[in-house]
Amino acid sequence: MSGDYTAFFYGTLMAPEVFFTVCYCHNNPHQAIKDMHTFTPAILEGYCRHRVRHADYPGVVAEKGHSVRGVYATGLTDANMSKLDTFEGSEYDKEKVKVKLLNKDGTASDKGETKETTVYVFNSPNYLEKREWDFEEFRKTKMRNWTRGGLAFDECKSTHTIFIYVLNTDDEYCRSLNELPMTAWR
């Protein structure tokens, strides 16, 4: 069942494969799950996207005269939002914003429809680089790491133990990262 929440994604989550990995533990879930969500190009005015120092992902902060292109995602459920909150962690604060929807090809829409939504704003601007984060570079060089090549985020418990699914050809099971030997990550 599709949910009533929406969000504006401007970084790694612009790639549906990353979104599905975070929210459904698989980068290419069944079509019925994919059909519950829409991802529409959109622009957020009054914010600027920067690279986070020593990270593969960006952060946005309010900056007059700037704008950020991203995607407006719909159909988010309570469970999706909980997983997204965990994924974004304490580095980000959720804020209500208005975004302008664009055409599917990313060009300005004649209607210029505006939607209220949620965005995750980076709360430690001292850790941001002055340069823009590059989505295409991320897709080419880093995205496989974020879709875990068979490993997927499940959820973080209050004990901060991260659970993952290890997808085999035979079965699917969940193990705590604390139980995995370090060689499992090489």
PDB file of C-alpha atoms in Angstrom, residues 13-108:
ATOM      1  CA  LEU A  13      18.586   8.893  -2.795  1.00  0.00           C
ATOM      2  CA  MET A  14      17.958  10.490  -6.208  1.00  0.00           C
ATOM      3  CA  ALA A  15      18.975   7.079  -7.553  1.00  0.00           C
ATOM      4  CA  PRO A  16      15.922   4.831  -7.154  1.00  0.00           C
ATOM      5  CA  GLU A  17      18.291   1.893  -6.603  1.00  0.00           C
ATOM      6  CA  VAL A  18      19.618   3.553  -3.433  1.00  0.00           C
ATOM      7  CA  PHE A  19      16.108   4.493  -2.263  1.00  0.00           C
ATOM      8  CA  PHE A  20      14.898   0.911  -2.747  1.00  0.00           C
ATOM      9  CA  THR A  21      18.000  -0.487  -1.030  1.00  0.00           C
ATOM     10  CA  VAL A  22      17.387   1.719   2.012  1.00  0.00           C
ATOM     11  CA  CYS A  23      13.620   1.239   2.202  1.00  0.00           C
ATOM     12  CA  TYR A  24      13.122  -2.304   0.870  1.00  0.00           C
ATOM     13  CA  CYS A  25      16.511  -3.996   1.309  1.00  0.00           C
ATOM     14  CA  HIS A  26      16.900  -4.602  -2.405  1.00  0.00           C
ATOM     15  CA  ASN A  27      18.029  -2.280  -5.189  1.00  0.00           C
ATOM     16  CA  ASN A  28      15.607  -3.805  -7.698  1.00  0.00           C
ATOM     17  CA  PRO A  29      12.436  -4.867  -5.846  1.00  0.00           C
ATOM     18  CA  HIS A  30       9.319  -6.348  -7.396  1.00  0.00           C
ATOM     19  CA  GLN A  31       7.491  -4.044  -9.830  1.00  0.00           C
ATOM     20  CA  ALA A  32       4.518  -3.772  -7.440  1.00  0.00           C
ATOM     21  CA  ILE A  33       6.792  -2.054  -4.904  1.00  0.00           C
ATOM     22  CA  LYS A  34       8.288   0.232  -7.542  1.00  0.00           C
ATOM     23  CA  ASP A  35       4.790   1.223  -8.670  1.00  0.00           C
ATOM     24  CA  MET A  36       3.956   2.523  -5.172  1.00  0.00           C
ATOM     25  CA  HIS A  37       6.377   5.441  -5.651  1.00  0.00           C
ATOM     26  CA  THR A  38       6.922   8.258  -8.124  1.00  0.00           C
ATOM     27  CA  PHE A  39      10.147  10.201  -8.609  1.00  0.00           C
ATOM     28  CA  THR A  40       9.618  13.548 -10.360  1.00  0.00           C
ATOM     29  CA  PRO A  41      12.408  16.034 -11.147  1.00  0.00           C
ATOM     30  CA  ALA A  42      12.055  19.106  -8.942  1.00  0.00           C
ATOM     31  CA  ILE A  43      13.930  22.188  -7.804  1.00  0.00           C
ATOM     32  CA  LEU A  44      14.361  23.563  -4.285  1.00  0.00           C
ATOM     33  CA  GLU A  45      14.927  27.328  -4.193  1.00  0.00           C
ATOM     34  CA  GLY A  46      16.943  29.072  -1.483  1.00  0.00           C
ATOM     35  CA  TYR A  47      19.240  26.135  -0.722  1.00  0.00           C
ATOM     36  CA  CYS A  48      22.647  25.033  -1.978  1.00  0.00           C
ATOM     37  CA  ARG A  49      24.034  21.486  -2.271  1.00  0.00           C
ATOM     38  CA  HIS A  50      27.638  20.872  -1.219  1.00  0.00           C
ATOM     39  CA  ARG A  51      29.894  17.855  -0.967  1.00  0.00           C
ATOM     40  CA  VAL A  52      30.344  16.590   2.579  1.00  0.00           C
ATOM     41  CA  ARG A  53      34.040  16.362   3.414  1.00  0.00           C
ATOM     42  CA  HIS A  54      35.412  12.791   3.261  1.00  0.00           C
ATOM     43  CA  ALA A  55      32.021  11.380   2.202  1.00  0.00           C
ATOM     44  CA  ASP A  56      30.279  10.097  -0.927  1.00  0.00           C
ATOM     45  CA  TYR A  57      27.133  12.112  -0.226  1.00  0.00           C
ATOM     46  CA  PRO A  58      26.078  15.773  -0.160  1.00  0.00           C
ATOM     47  CA  GLY A  59      24.282  18.055   2.230  1.00  0.00           C
ATOM     48  CA  VAL A  60      22.065  21.044   1.566  1.00  0.00           C
ATOM     49  CA  VAL A  61      21.946  24.222   3.588  1.00  0.00           C
ATOM     50  CA  ALA A  62      19.836  27.338   3.209  1.00  0.00           C
ATOM     51  CA  GLU A  63      21.592  29.868   0.951  1.00  0.00           C
ATOM     52  CA  LYS A  64      19.774  32.752  -0.708  1.00  0.00           C
ATOM     53  CA  GLY A  65      20.167  33.015  -4.453  1.00  0.00           C
ATOM     54  CA  HIS A  66      20.862  29.302  -4.917  1.00  0.00           C
ATOM     55  CA  SER A  67      18.745  26.333  -5.927  1.00  0.00           C
ATOM     56  CA  VAL A  68      19.084  22.562  -5.861  1.00  0.00           C
ATOM     57  CA  ARG A  69      17.841  20.107  -8.478  1.00  0.00           C
ATOM     58  CA  GLY A  70      16.643  16.775  -7.193  1.00  0.00           C
ATOM     59  CA  VAL A  71      13.598  14.526  -7.172  1.00  0.00           C
ATOM     60  CA  TYR A  72      10.215  14.792  -5.490  1.00  0.00           C
ATOM     61  CA  ALA A  73       9.341  11.314  -4.199  1.00  0.00           C
ATOM     62  CA  THR A  74       5.781  10.254  -3.391  1.00  0.00           C
ATOM     63  CA  GLY A  75       4.104   7.212  -1.876  1.00  0.00           C
ATOM     64  CA  LEU A  76       6.320   7.109   1.206  1.00  0.00           C
ATOM     65  CA  THR A  77       4.966   5.140   4.166  1.00  0.00           C
ATOM     66  CA  ASP A  78       5.618   5.431   7.905  1.00  0.00           C
ATOM     67  CA  ALA A  79       8.068   2.524   7.550  1.00  0.00           C
ATOM     68  CA  ASN A  80       9.849   4.248   4.645  1.00  0.00           C
ATOM     69  CA  MET A  81      10.168   7.484   6.632  1.00  0.00           C
ATOM     70  CA  SER A  82      11.531   5.620   9.646  1.00  0.00           C
ATOM     71  CA  LYS A  83      14.182   3.919   7.501  1.00  0.00           C
ATOM     72  CA  LEU A  84      15.040   7.216   5.793  1.00  0.00           C
ATOM     73  CA  ASP A  85      15.393   8.931   9.190  1.00  0.00           C
ATOM     74  CA  THR A  86      17.791   6.200  10.292  1.00  0.00           C
ATOM     75  CA  PHE A  87      19.693   6.314   7.006  1.00  0.00           C
ATOM     76  CA  GLU A  88      20.136  10.104   7.177  1.00  0.00           C
ATOM     77  CA  GLY A  89      21.127   9.934  10.840  1.00  0.00           C
ATOM     78  CA  SER A  90      21.988  12.759  13.188  1.00  0.00           C
ATOM     79  CA  GLU A  91      23.821  14.782  10.505  1.00  0.00           C
ATOM     80  CA  TYR A  92      20.499  15.913   9.060  1.00  0.00           C
ATOM     81  CA  ASP A  93      17.362  17.678  10.286  1.00  0.00           C
ATOM     82  CA  LYS A  94      14.010  17.285   8.557  1.00  0.00           C
ATOM     83  CA  GLU A  95      12.466  20.529   7.355  1.00  0.00           C
ATOM     84  CA  LYS A  96       9.226  21.329   5.550  1.00  0.00           C
ATOM     85  CA  VAL A  97       9.901  23.104   2.247  1.00  0.00           C
ATOM     86  CA  LYS A  98       8.215  23.863  -1.063  1.00  0.00           C
ATOM     87  CA  VAL A  99       9.649  22.498  -4.290  1.00  0.00           C
ATOM     88  CA  LYS A 100       8.776  23.321  -7.879  1.00  0.00           C
ATOM     89  CA  LEU A 101       8.075  20.284 -10.054  1.00  0.00           C
ATOM     90  CA  LEU A 102       9.859  20.001 -13.390  1.00  0.00           C
ATOM     91  CA  ASN A 103       9.054  18.035 -16.524  1.00  0.00           C
ATOM     92  CA  LYS A 104      10.300  14.427 -16.696  1.00  0.00           C
ATOM     93  CA  ASP A 105      13.277  15.614 -18.768  1.00  0.00           C
ATOM     94  CA  GLY A 106      14.233  18.130 -16.044  1.00  0.00           C
ATOM     95  CA  THR A 107      13.105  21.245 -17.928  1.00  0.00           C
ATOM     96  CA  ALA A 108      10.852  23.876 -16.372  1.00  0.00           C
TER      97      ALA A 108
END
